[in-house]
Amino acid sequence: MHLLVIKDLSVIFGGLHALNDFHMFVDDREIVGLIGPNGAGKTTVFNLLTGVYAPSGGAIRFEGESLIDKKPFQINRIGIARTFQNIRIFKNMTVLDNIKVAMQQDMKYTVLAGMTRMPFFWSEEKKVDAKARKMLEIFDMEETAEHTAANLPYGLQRKLEILRALASNPKLLLLDEPAAGMNPTETRELMETIRKIRDDFKIAILLIEHDMSLVMNVCERLYVLDYGNLIALGTPEQIRANEKVITAYLGS
Amino acid sequence: MNILKKKTGVYYLINAVLVAALFLVLIIVINTGTLNGYYTDILTFALINIVLAVSLNLVTGILGQLVLGHAGFMLVGAYAAALFTKNSELSLTVAFPIGLVLSGLFAAICGVVIGLPALRLRGDYLAIITLGFGEIIRVIANNLKITNGAMGLRGIDSLSNRNNPGAMFTYAFFIAVVVIFLMFTFVRSRHGRAVISIREDEIAAESMGINTTYYKMFAFVLAAFIAGIAGGVYAHHVGVIDPAKFDFNRSVEILIMVVLGGMGSITGSVISASVLTILPELLRDFSQYRMLIYSVILICLMLFKPSGLLGRYEISVPGLLHALIKKIKNKKSGEV
Ligand SMILES: Nc1ncnc2c1ncn2[C@@H]1O[C@H](COP(=O)(O)OP(=O)(O)OP(=O)(O)O)[C@@H](O)[C@H]1O
Ligand SMILES: [Mg+2]
């Protein structure tokens, strides 16, 4: 059974068919790319997957369970975490607290136990604190733990957002243009880290990228969207040779 | 501030000692008559306003949702406690705390009823619906028989008397201390982090597994509960209540305390609530200009320090001591 299956997914925004009968699947521990020109509907797929938008039709199944009509927080708890194209970190919180928000489910103490500082509160908070600091090591960000997130440079904010998503224990990680605004060296390093994250955390990753060449070497399979339509799917080699894709990207 | 530092225990201890010392000093000057009844009253009002401001700060500063009818919860609490103690056969020392619990519960129920429709949605519906609530609840109190209409309730007994002039003060003081303490610990717990994350970015919080509706409701209902209790203490402190005391201006007064102190700063609320209660009383002659002075202060603040007195920062005596010690140490190592 596939980890994620999308069938005939469509959404219409006031007459605009942002997505038409889209279908895709993602398997365990796969890195899959979703590419396409500006406005193709890539982010819309993420928003539908995570329950931010409701589809006009179609089905989404994750480990066999339907995600339609589920709220974003429920979908996260089922095992899908995401980052956003326009960074949405918690700006006035520390780097560490940003990550701890996502680790909410790792703690069980009640409101009253927290307010009255029961021993249970301390032990759980300590455990989560250590775990959150450990996560920062992935991007060598230990030093920034107590910094206010808003003060991080842009690239680190993107990385923090990835860590935050990872901290919520997903089985599938959705990354929306994680390399946006990074230079070629940073981008190459990021792609390496993404592969490492997949191996270490044993999760599947669905990656949106604008730049085709970039996803080619990190993704095992690709889906190509154009004007809300799925125009091609396959391995990077197949996509590279696909006429429709070339036209979509270069114009006819 | 990192709550998991080893010094946390010491901080708690220092704060506890300071609070106990402050209480002892105040209760002694009150009981010996050094501080006369008039000033004791003002002090008690200041404490009530602290509780109101801190509770409003939970929703407006920490959760990030505007509330324009906080006085409405105070009204519900005031009437609930007063009606209970007036009609109860129990002695006041027993009836009063029970009345306060009822104050909180009734106000919290109102919070649930008006919070559910407003907080299920993303966006700023709470401001409008609480504005409506504040007005409606006042109209209701103005027209019901049990609340005695516009005349209000009179002869609500106070715990304070000649033999024990500090009784109401003591109640208000400990309620304020407990509320402030619980607010601090709440903000620095997993639940508090969830509430703050909603203020920071609701969509991101939701996508990280935070049940935003639940936490918005929780913060709002808790604030209503606390405001209700403040109302109950207030009713027994003044002895006379009528709906006009809990109008829109009262809600705005509390809001100003929060904005002035710094949205999200609990110590900021404590300071500004104290100053804004005590100062006008000391400048009694100017009291008719109070709203004018308020607006001028607010405008100046918005111009020069839009985030309020303390912004989102908290000040604490142990924190200040810590900074001082650090400074001295640095100086010493610099000399070597
Ligand atoms: N909430 C919305 N309301 C109306 N139209 C929308 C909404 N969200 C997206 N769209 C439209 O749907 C289309 C697809 O948008 P989407 O953001 O998914 O594109 P994208 O592939 O992510 O593009 P980009 O590479 O620029 O990020 C666009 O035309 C966009 O304007
Ligand atoms: Mg996009």
Coordinates of C-alpha atoms and ligand atoms in Angstrom, one line a residue:
Chain A
M1 CA 0.0 0.0 0.0
H2 CA 1.2 3.5 -0.8
L3 CA 1.7 6.0 2.0
L4 CA -0.2 8.7 0.2
V5 CA -2.7 8.4 -2.6
I6 CA -4.4 11.3 -4.3
K7 CA -7.1 10.7 -6.8
D8 CA -9.0 13.1 -9.1
L9 CA -8.3 16.0 -6.8
S10 CA -9.8 19.3 -8.0
V11 CA -10.3 22.8 -6.6
I12 CA -11.9 25.8 -8.1
F13 CA -11.3 29.4 -6.9
G14 CA -14.2 31.6 -8.1
G15 CA -14.1 30.1 -11.6
L16 CA -10.4 29.5 -11.7
H17 CA -9.6 25.8 -12.0
A18 CA -6.4 25.9 -9.8
L19 CA -6.2 22.1 -9.9
N20 CA -7.8 19.6 -12.3
D21 CA -8.2 15.9 -11.6
F22 CA -4.8 15.7 -10.1
H23 CA -3.5 12.3 -9.0
M24 CA -0.3 11.1 -7.4
F25 CA 1.1 8.6 -4.9
V26 CA 4.0 8.7 -2.5
D27 CA 5.6 5.6 -1.0
D28 CA 7.4 5.2 2.3
R29 CA 10.9 6.8 2.4
E30 CA 10.6 8.2 -1.1
I31 CA 11.7 11.7 -2.1
V32 CA 9.2 12.9 -4.7
G33 CA 9.3 16.2 -6.5
L34 CA 6.3 18.4 -7.5
I35 CA 7.4 20.9 -10.1
G36 CA 5.9 23.4 -12.6
P37 CA 6.0 27.0 -13.6
N38 CA 4.6 29.9 -11.6
G39 CA 1.0 29.6 -10.6
A40 CA 0.8 26.0 -11.8
G41 CA -1.0 24.9 -8.6
K42 CA 1.9 23.3 -6.6
T43 CA 1.3 25.1 -3.4
T44 CA -2.4 24.5 -3.9
V45 CA -1.7 20.8 -3.7
F46 CA 0.0 21.3 -0.3
N47 CA -2.9 23.4 1.0
L48 CA -5.4 20.7 0.0
L49 CA -3.3 18.0 1.5
T50 CA -3.0 19.7 4.8
G51 CA -6.6 20.8 5.1
V52 CA -6.0 24.5 4.6
Y53 CA -8.3 24.4 1.5
A54 CA -11.2 22.1 1.0
P55 CA -11.2 20.3 -2.4
S56 CA -14.2 20.6 -4.8
G57 CA -13.7 17.0 -5.6
G58 CA -11.5 14.0 -5.3
A59 CA -9.9 11.8 -2.7
I60 CA -6.8 11.9 -0.5
R61 CA -5.8 8.9 1.4
F62 CA -2.9 8.6 3.9
E63 CA -2.1 5.1 5.1
G64 CA -5.6 4.2 3.9
E65 CA -7.3 6.9 5.9
S66 CA -9.2 9.7 4.1
L67 CA -8.0 13.2 4.8
I68 CA -11.0 15.0 3.3
D69 CA -12.8 17.1 5.9
K70 CA -10.1 16.7 8.4
K71 CA -8.7 19.9 10.1
P72 CA -5.1 20.9 9.6
F73 CA -4.1 20.0 13.2
Q74 CA -5.6 16.5 12.8
I75 CA -3.8 16.0 9.5
N76 CA -0.5 16.9 11.2
R77 CA -1.2 14.5 14.0
I78 CA -1.9 11.7 11.5
G79 CA 1.6 12.2 10.1
I80 CA 1.9 15.0 7.6
A81 CA 4.0 18.1 8.3
R82 CA 4.8 21.0 6.0
T83 CA 6.7 24.2 5.5
F84 CA 5.4 27.3 3.8
Q85 CA 6.5 29.1 0.7
N86 CA 6.4 32.4 2.5
I87 CA 8.1 31.5 5.8
R88 CA 5.7 31.2 8.6
I89 CA 7.8 30.8 11.7
F90 CA 6.7 32.1 15.1
K91 CA 8.7 35.3 14.9
N92 CA 8.6 36.5 18.5
M93 CA 9.3 33.1 20.0
T94 CA 12.8 31.7 20.5
V95 CA 14.2 29.2 18.0
L96 CA 13.8 26.5 20.7
D97 CA 10.2 27.4 21.5
N98 CA 9.4 27.3 17.8
I99 CA 10.4 23.7 17.7
K100 CA 8.8 22.9 21.1
V101 CA 5.4 24.1 19.8
A102 CA 5.6 21.2 17.3
M103 CA 6.5 18.8 20.0
Q104 CA 3.3 19.4 21.9
Q105 CA 2.2 15.8 21.3
D106 CA 5.3 14.5 23.0
M107 CA 4.1 15.9 26.3
K108 CA 1.2 14.7 28.2
Y109 CA 1.0 16.9 31.4
T110 CA -2.3 18.7 32.0
V111 CA -2.9 22.5 32.1
L112 CA -3.1 22.3 35.9
A113 CA 0.0 20.2 36.3
G114 CA 1.8 22.8 34.2
M115 CA 0.5 25.8 36.0
T116 CA 1.3 24.3 39.4
R117 CA 4.7 23.0 38.2
M118 CA 4.3 19.4 39.2
P119 CA 7.3 17.1 38.9
F120 CA 5.8 15.6 35.8
F121 CA 5.9 19.0 34.1
W122 CA 9.7 19.3 34.8
S123 CA 10.6 15.9 33.6
E124 CA 8.6 16.2 30.4
E125 CA 9.9 19.7 29.6
K126 CA 13.5 18.5 30.2
K127 CA 13.1 15.6 27.9
V128 CA 11.6 17.8 25.1
D129 CA 14.2 20.5 25.7
A130 CA 17.0 18.0 25.1
K131 CA 15.2 16.6 22.0
A132 CA 14.7 20.0 20.5
R133 CA 18.3 21.0 21.0
K134 CA 19.3 17.7 19.4
M135 CA 17.2 18.6 16.3
L136 CA 19.1 21.9 16.0
E137 CA 22.2 19.9 15.3
I138 CA 20.8 18.8 11.9
F139 CA 21.5 22.3 10.6
D140 CA 24.3 23.2 13.0
M141 CA 22.0 25.7 14.7
E142 CA 22.7 24.8 18.4
E143 CA 24.1 28.3 19.0
T144 CA 20.8 30.0 17.9
A145 CA 18.7 28.1 20.4
E146 CA 17.8 31.1 22.6
H147 CA 17.6 33.6 19.8
T148 CA 14.4 35.2 18.8
A149 CA 13.4 33.5 15.5
A150 CA 12.7 36.9 13.8
N151 CA 16.4 37.8 14.2
L152 CA 17.7 34.8 12.3
P153 CA 19.0 35.3 8.8
Y154 CA 16.6 34.3 6.1
G155 CA 18.3 31.0 5.3
L156 CA 18.2 29.9 8.9
Q157 CA 14.6 30.8 9.2
R158 CA 13.8 28.4 6.3
K159 CA 15.9 25.7 8.0
L160 CA 14.1 26.4 11.3
E161 CA 10.8 25.9 9.6
I162 CA 12.0 22.5 8.3
L163 CA 13.1 21.5 11.8
R164 CA 9.8 22.6 13.3
A165 CA 7.9 20.5 10.8
L166 CA 10.2 17.5 11.5
A167 CA 9.7 18.0 15.3
S168 CA 6.1 17.1 14.9
N169 CA 7.1 13.5 14.0
P170 CA 5.7 13.3 10.5
K171 CA 5.7 10.2 8.2
L172 CA 5.5 12.5 5.3
L173 CA 7.3 15.9 5.1
L174 CA 6.0 18.5 2.6
L175 CA 8.6 21.2 1.7
D176 CA 7.5 24.2 -0.3
E177 CA 10.5 25.7 -2.2
P178 CA 12.9 25.1 0.7
A179 CA 15.8 26.5 -1.3
A180 CA 14.1 29.7 -2.3
G181 CA 16.4 32.7 -1.7
M182 CA 19.5 30.5 -1.2
N183 CA 22.6 30.6 -3.3
P184 CA 23.8 27.6 -5.3
T185 CA 26.2 26.3 -2.7
E186 CA 23.6 26.6 0.1
T187 CA 21.1 24.9 -2.1
R188 CA 23.3 22.0 -2.8
E189 CA 24.0 21.5 0.9
L190 CA 20.3 21.7 1.7
M191 CA 19.5 19.0 -0.8
E192 CA 22.2 16.8 0.8
T193 CA 20.6 17.5 4.2
I194 CA 17.2 16.7 2.9
R195 CA 18.4 13.3 1.7
K196 CA 20.0 12.8 5.1
I197 CA 16.8 13.7 6.9
R198 CA 15.0 11.1 4.8
D199 CA 17.5 8.4 5.8
D200 CA 17.8 9.3 9.5
F201 CA 14.1 9.9 10.2
K202 CA 13.0 7.2 7.8
I203 CA 10.2 9.4 6.3
A204 CA 8.9 10.3 2.9
I205 CA 9.5 13.8 1.5
L206 CA 7.4 15.6 -1.1
L207 CA 9.3 18.6 -2.4
I208 CA 8.1 21.6 -4.4
E209 CA 10.7 23.3 -6.5
H210 CA 10.7 25.9 -9.1
D211 CA 14.1 25.1 -10.5
M212 CA 14.0 21.9 -12.4
S213 CA 17.7 21.1 -12.5
L214 CA 17.8 21.3 -8.7
V215 CA 15.2 18.6 -8.0
M216 CA 16.6 16.3 -10.6
N217 CA 19.3 14.9 -8.5
V218 CA 17.5 14.7 -5.2
C219 CA 14.1 13.4 -6.3
E220 CA 13.4 9.8 -7.2
R221 CA 10.2 10.6 -9.1
L222 CA 8.7 13.8 -10.3
Y223 CA 5.2 15.2 -11.0
V224 CA 4.9 18.2 -13.3
L225 CA 2.0 20.6 -13.1
D226 CA 1.0 23.3 -15.5
Y227 CA -2.1 25.5 -15.2
G228 CA -3.6 23.1 -12.7
N229 CA -3.1 20.0 -15.0
L230 CA -0.7 17.1 -14.4
I231 CA 1.3 17.1 -17.6
A232 CA 3.9 14.6 -16.9
L233 CA 5.2 12.1 -14.3
G234 CA 8.2 9.8 -14.0
T235 CA 11.8 9.6 -13.2
P236 CA 14.0 12.6 -13.6
E237 CA 15.4 11.2 -16.9
Q238 CA 11.9 10.7 -18.3
I239 CA 10.9 14.2 -17.3
R240 CA 14.0 15.8 -18.8
A241 CA 13.1 14.3 -22.1
N242 CA 9.4 15.1 -22.0
E243 CA 8.2 17.4 -24.8
K244 CA 5.3 18.8 -22.8
V245 CA 7.5 19.7 -19.9
I246 CA 10.0 21.5 -22.1
T247 CA 7.2 23.5 -23.7
A248 CA 5.6 24.3 -20.4
Y249 CA 8.9 25.7 -19.0
L250 CA 10.2 27.4 -22.1
G251 CA 6.9 28.4 -23.7
S252 CA 6.1 27.4 -27.2
Chain B
M1 CA 14.0 33.3 29.8
N2 CA 14.7 29.6 29.9
I3 CA 12.6 27.9 32.5
L4 CA 14.8 24.9 32.7
K5 CA 17.8 26.7 34.1
K6 CA 19.0 25.5 37.5
K7 CA 18.3 28.8 39.1
T8 CA 14.6 28.5 38.6
G9 CA 14.1 27.2 42.2
V10 CA 16.0 30.0 43.7
Y11 CA 14.0 32.5 41.6
Y12 CA 10.7 31.1 42.9
L13 CA 12.1 31.3 46.5
I14 CA 13.2 34.9 46.2
N15 CA 9.9 35.9 44.7
A16 CA 7.9 34.1 47.4
V17 CA 9.9 35.8 50.1
L18 CA 9.4 39.2 48.4
V19 CA 5.7 38.7 48.1
A20 CA 5.4 37.6 51.7
A21 CA 7.4 40.6 52.9
L22 CA 5.3 43.0 50.8
F23 CA 2.1 41.5 52.2
L24 CA 3.3 41.7 55.8
V25 CA 4.4 45.3 55.5
L26 CA 1.1 46.3 53.9
I27 CA -1.1 44.3 56.3
I28 CA 0.7 45.8 59.3
V29 CA 0.3 49.4 58.1
I30 CA -3.3 48.7 57.3
N31 CA -4.2 47.0 60.6
T32 CA -2.3 49.5 62.7
G33 CA -4.2 52.3 61.0
T34 CA -1.0 53.8 59.6
L35 CA -2.7 53.5 56.2
N36 CA -6.2 54.8 56.5
G37 CA -9.3 53.3 55.1
Y38 CA -9.3 55.5 52.1
Y39 CA -5.9 54.4 51.0
T40 CA -6.6 50.8 51.8
D41 CA -9.6 51.0 49.5
I42 CA -7.4 52.4 46.7
L43 CA -4.9 49.7 47.2
T44 CA -7.6 47.0 47.0
F45 CA -9.0 48.6 43.8
A46 CA -5.5 48.5 42.4
L47 CA -5.3 44.8 43.1
I48 CA -8.7 44.2 41.5
N49 CA -7.6 46.1 38.4
I50 CA -4.3 44.1 38.3
V51 CA -6.3 40.9 38.2
L52 CA -8.6 42.3 35.5
A53 CA -5.6 43.6 33.4
V54 CA -3.6 40.4 33.7
S55 CA -6.6 38.3 32.7
L56 CA -7.3 40.5 29.7
N57 CA -3.7 40.4 28.8
L58 CA -4.0 36.6 28.4
V59 CA -6.4 37.0 25.6
T60 CA -5.3 40.3 24.0
G61 CA -1.6 40.2 24.6
I62 CA -0.7 36.6 24.7
L63 CA -3.4 35.0 22.5
G64 CA -3.5 38.1 20.3
Q65 CA -7.3 38.6 20.1
L66 CA -8.9 41.9 20.9
V67 CA -11.6 41.9 23.6
L68 CA -13.8 45.0 24.0
G69 CA -16.2 43.8 26.7
H70 CA -14.1 42.6 29.6
A71 CA -16.2 44.6 32.0
G72 CA -19.1 42.4 30.9
F73 CA -17.5 39.4 32.6
M74 CA -16.8 41.5 35.7
L75 CA -20.5 42.4 35.8
V76 CA -21.6 38.8 35.6
G77 CA -19.2 37.9 38.4
A78 CA -20.1 40.9 40.6
Y79 CA -23.8 40.1 40.4
A80 CA -23.3 36.4 40.8
A81 CA -21.3 36.8 44.0
A82 CA -23.4 39.6 45.4
L83 CA -26.7 37.8 44.8
F84 CA -25.3 34.6 46.4
T85 CA -24.0 36.2 49.6
K86 CA -27.1 38.4 49.9
N87 CA -29.4 35.4 49.7
S88 CA -27.3 32.8 51.4
E89 CA -27.8 31.8 55.1
L90 CA -24.2 31.1 55.5
S91 CA -21.9 33.4 57.3
L92 CA -20.0 35.8 55.0
T93 CA -16.6 34.2 55.7
V94 CA -18.0 31.0 54.1
A95 CA -20.4 32.5 51.6
F96 CA -17.9 34.9 50.1
P97 CA -15.4 32.4 48.8
I98 CA -18.2 30.2 47.5
G99 CA -19.6 33.4 45.9
L100 CA -16.3 34.0 44.2
V101 CA -16.2 30.6 42.7
L102 CA -19.7 31.2 41.4
S103 CA -18.6 34.5 39.9
G104 CA -15.9 32.8 38.0
L105 CA -18.1 30.0 36.8
F106 CA -20.9 32.2 35.6
A107 CA -18.5 34.5 33.8
A108 CA -16.8 31.4 32.3
I109 CA -20.1 30.1 31.0
C110 CA -20.7 33.4 29.3
G111 CA -17.2 33.1 27.9
V112 CA -18.0 29.7 26.4
V113 CA -21.3 30.9 24.9
I114 CA -19.8 33.9 23.2
G115 CA -16.4 32.4 22.5
L116 CA -17.6 29.3 20.6
P117 CA -19.1 31.1 17.6
A118 CA -16.3 33.7 17.4
L119 CA -13.2 31.5 18.0
R120 CA -14.1 28.6 15.8
L121 CA -13.2 30.9 12.9
R122 CA -9.9 32.2 11.9
G123 CA -9.9 36.0 12.2
D124 CA -10.8 38.9 14.5
Y125 CA -14.4 38.2 15.3
L126 CA -13.9 38.2 19.0
A127 CA -13.6 42.0 19.2
I128 CA -17.1 42.6 17.7
I129 CA -18.8 39.8 19.6
T130 CA -17.4 40.8 23.0
L131 CA -18.3 44.4 22.3
G132 CA -21.9 43.2 21.7
F133 CA -21.7 41.0 24.8
G134 CA -20.6 43.9 27.1
E135 CA -23.5 46.0 25.9
I136 CA -26.2 43.3 26.0
I137 CA -25.3 42.0 29.4
R138 CA -25.6 45.5 30.8
V139 CA -29.0 45.9 29.2
I140 CA -30.1 42.6 30.6
A141 CA -28.9 43.6 34.1
N142 CA -30.8 46.8 33.7
N143 CA -34.0 45.1 33.0
L144 CA -34.1 42.0 35.2
K145 CA -35.9 41.9 38.5
I146 CA -33.3 39.8 40.2
T147 CA -30.6 42.3 39.5
N148 CA -32.9 45.1 40.6
G149 CA -32.6 46.9 37.3
A150 CA -30.8 50.2 36.9
M151 CA -30.9 50.7 40.7
G152 CA -28.5 47.8 41.1
L153 CA -27.8 46.0 44.3
R154 CA -27.1 47.7 47.6
G155 CA -25.8 46.7 51.0
I156 CA -23.5 44.0 49.8
D157 CA -21.5 43.1 52.9
S158 CA -17.8 43.6 53.0
L159 CA -15.5 41.3 54.8
S160 CA -13.5 44.3 56.2
N161 CA -14.8 45.9 59.4
R162 CA -13.4 47.9 62.2
N163 CA -11.7 44.9 63.8
N164 CA -10.3 43.6 60.5
P165 CA -9.8 46.5 58.1
G166 CA -7.5 44.5 55.9
A167 CA -9.8 41.6 55.1
M168 CA -10.8 42.6 51.6
F169 CA -7.3 43.7 50.9
T170 CA -6.0 40.3 52.0
Y171 CA -8.4 38.5 49.6
A172 CA -7.6 40.8 46.7
F173 CA -3.9 40.5 47.4
F174 CA -3.8 36.7 47.4
I175 CA -6.1 36.4 44.4
A176 CA -3.8 38.8 42.5
V177 CA -0.7 36.8 43.6
V178 CA -2.2 33.5 42.6
V179 CA -3.4 34.9 39.2
I180 CA -0.1 36.4 38.4
F181 CA 1.8 33.2 39.4
L182 CA -0.5 31.0 37.4
M183 CA -0.3 33.3 34.4
F184 CA 3.5 33.1 34.5
T185 CA 3.6 29.4 34.8
F186 CA 0.9 29.0 32.1
V187 CA 2.7 31.1 29.5
R188 CA 5.9 29.0 30.1
S189 CA 4.2 25.6 29.7
R190 CA 3.3 23.6 26.6
H191 CA -0.2 25.1 26.7
G192 CA 1.1 28.6 26.9
R193 CA 3.4 28.0 24.0
A194 CA 0.5 26.8 22.0
V195 CA -1.5 29.9 22.8
I196 CA 1.4 32.2 21.8
S197 CA 2.0 30.3 18.6
I198 CA -1.6 31.1 17.6
R199 CA -0.9 34.8 18.1
E200 CA 2.3 34.5 16.0
D201 CA 0.8 32.6 13.1
E202 CA -2.5 30.8 13.4
I203 CA -2.2 28.8 10.1
A204 CA 1.3 27.6 11.0
A205 CA 0.2 26.7 14.6
E206 CA -2.7 24.6 13.1
S207 CA -0.3 22.9 10.7
M208 CA 1.9 22.0 13.6
G209 CA -0.8 20.0 15.3
I210 CA -2.1 22.7 17.6
N211 CA -5.9 22.5 18.1
T212 CA -6.3 26.2 17.7
T213 CA -10.0 26.4 18.6
Y214 CA -9.4 24.6 21.8
Y215 CA -6.6 26.8 22.9
K216 CA -8.3 30.0 21.9
M217 CA -11.4 28.9 23.9
F218 CA -9.3 27.9 26.8
A219 CA -7.4 31.2 27.1
F220 CA -10.6 33.2 26.6
V221 CA -12.7 31.3 29.0
L222 CA -9.9 31.3 31.6
A223 CA -9.7 35.1 31.2
A224 CA -13.5 35.4 31.6
F225 CA -13.3 33.2 34.8
I226 CA -10.7 35.4 36.4
A227 CA -12.5 38.6 35.4
G228 CA -15.6 37.2 37.0
I229 CA -13.8 36.6 40.2
A230 CA -12.4 40.1 40.1
G231 CA -16.0 41.3 39.7
G232 CA -17.0 39.3 42.8
V233 CA -14.3 40.9 44.9
Y234 CA -15.2 44.3 43.5
A235 CA -18.9 43.9 44.4
H236 CA -18.1 43.1 48.0
H237 CA -15.5 45.7 48.2
V238 CA -17.7 48.7 47.1
G239 CA -20.9 47.3 48.5
V240 CA -23.1 48.9 45.8
I241 CA -23.2 47.8 42.2
D242 CA -25.3 48.9 39.3
P243 CA -25.0 48.1 35.6
A244 CA -23.6 51.5 34.7
K245 CA -20.4 50.6 36.6
F246 CA -19.6 48.0 34.0
D247 CA -20.0 49.9 30.8
F248 CA -17.9 50.2 27.7
N249 CA -15.7 52.8 29.3
R250 CA -14.8 50.3 32.0
S251 CA -13.8 47.8 29.4
V252 CA -11.7 50.4 27.7
E253 CA -10.0 51.3 30.9
I254 CA -8.9 47.7 31.4
L255 CA -7.8 47.5 27.8
I256 CA -5.7 50.7 28.3
M257 CA -3.9 49.1 31.2
V258 CA -3.0 46.2 29.1
V259 CA -1.8 48.3 26.1
L260 CA 0.0 50.7 28.3
G261 CA 1.9 48.0 30.2
G262 CA 2.8 46.1 27.0
M263 CA 0.7 43.5 25.3
G264 CA 1.9 40.2 26.4
S265 CA 3.8 41.5 29.4
I266 CA 2.3 40.4 32.7
T267 CA 4.5 42.5 34.8
G268 CA 3.7 45.4 32.5
S269 CA 0.0 44.9 33.2
V270 CA 0.7 44.8 36.9
I271 CA 2.6 48.1 36.8
S272 CA 0.2 50.0 34.6
A273 CA -2.9 48.7 36.5
S274 CA -1.3 49.9 39.7
V275 CA -0.2 53.3 38.4
L276 CA -3.5 53.9 36.5
T277 CA -5.5 53.2 39.6
I278 CA -3.4 55.0 42.2
L279 CA -2.4 58.0 40.2
P280 CA -5.9 59.4 39.4
E281 CA -6.8 59.0 43.1
L282 CA -3.7 60.9 44.2
L283 CA -4.6 63.6 41.6
R284 CA -8.1 63.7 42.8
D285 CA -8.6 67.3 41.7
F286 CA -7.9 66.3 38.1
S287 CA -10.2 63.3 38.2
Q288 CA -12.6 64.8 35.8
Y289 CA -9.8 64.9 33.2
R290 CA -9.0 61.3 33.8
M291 CA -10.2 60.1 30.4
L292 CA -8.5 63.0 28.8
I293 CA -5.2 62.2 30.5
Y294 CA -5.7 58.5 29.5
S295 CA -6.1 59.4 25.9
V296 CA -3.1 61.8 25.9
I297 CA -0.9 59.1 27.5
L298 CA -2.1 56.5 25.1
I299 CA -1.5 58.7 22.0
C300 CA 2.0 59.6 23.3
L301 CA 2.7 55.9 23.9
M302 CA 1.5 54.9 20.5
L303 CA 3.7 57.5 19.0
F304 CA 6.9 56.9 21.0
K305 CA 6.6 53.3 22.2
P306 CA 3.9 51.4 20.3
S307 CA 4.7 48.1 22.1
G308 CA 3.8 49.6 25.5
L309 CA 5.9 50.2 28.6
L310 CA 7.6 46.8 28.7
G311 CA 6.7 45.5 25.3
R312 CA 6.7 41.8 25.6
Y313 CA 9.4 41.8 28.3
E314 CA 8.9 40.8 31.9
I315 CA 10.8 42.3 34.8
S316 CA 11.5 40.4 38.0
V317 CA 13.5 41.2 41.1
P318 CA 15.5 38.0 40.9
G319 CA 16.1 38.8 37.2
L320 CA 17.4 42.2 38.0
L321 CA 19.6 40.8 40.8
H322 CA 21.0 38.3 38.4
A323 CA 21.8 41.0 35.9
L324 CA 23.4 43.1 38.6
I325 CA 25.6 40.3 39.9
K326 CA 26.6 39.5 36.3
K327 CA 27.6 43.2 35.8
I328 CA 29.6 43.3 39.0
K329 CA 31.4 40.1 38.1
N330 CA 32.2 41.4 34.7
K331 CA 33.6 44.5 36.1
K332 CA 35.8 42.5 38.5
S333 CA 37.1 40.2 35.8
G334 CA 37.7 43.3 33.7
E335 CA 39.9 44.8 36.5
V336 CA 42.1 41.8 36.7
Ligands
LIG1 N1 -6.9 31.1 -2.0 C1 -6.9 31.4 -3.3 N2 -7.9 32.1 -3.9 C2 -7.9 32.3 -5.2 N3 -7.0 31.9 -6.0 C3 -6.0 31.2 -5.5 C4 -5.9 30.9 -4.1 N4 -4.8 30.1 -3.9 C5 -4.2 30.0 -5.1 N5 -4.9 30.6 -6.1 C6 -4.6 30.6 -7.5 O1 -4.3 29.3 -7.9 C7 -3.3 29.2 -8.9 C8 -2.2 28.3 -8.4 O2 -1.6 28.9 -7.2 P1 -0.4 28.1 -6.5 O3 0.0 29.0 -5.3 O4 -0.8 26.8 -6.1 O5 0.8 28.1 -7.6 P2 2.3 27.6 -7.4 O6 2.4 26.5 -8.4 O7 2.6 27.3 -6.0 O8 3.1 28.8 -7.9 P3 4.4 29.5 -7.4 O9 5.5 28.7 -8.1 O10 4.4 30.9 -7.9 O11 4.5 29.3 -5.9 C9 -2.8 30.7 -9.0 O12 -3.4 31.2 -10.2 C10 -3.3 31.4 -7.8 O13 -3.5 32.7 -8.1
MG2 MG 3.8 28.0 -4.6

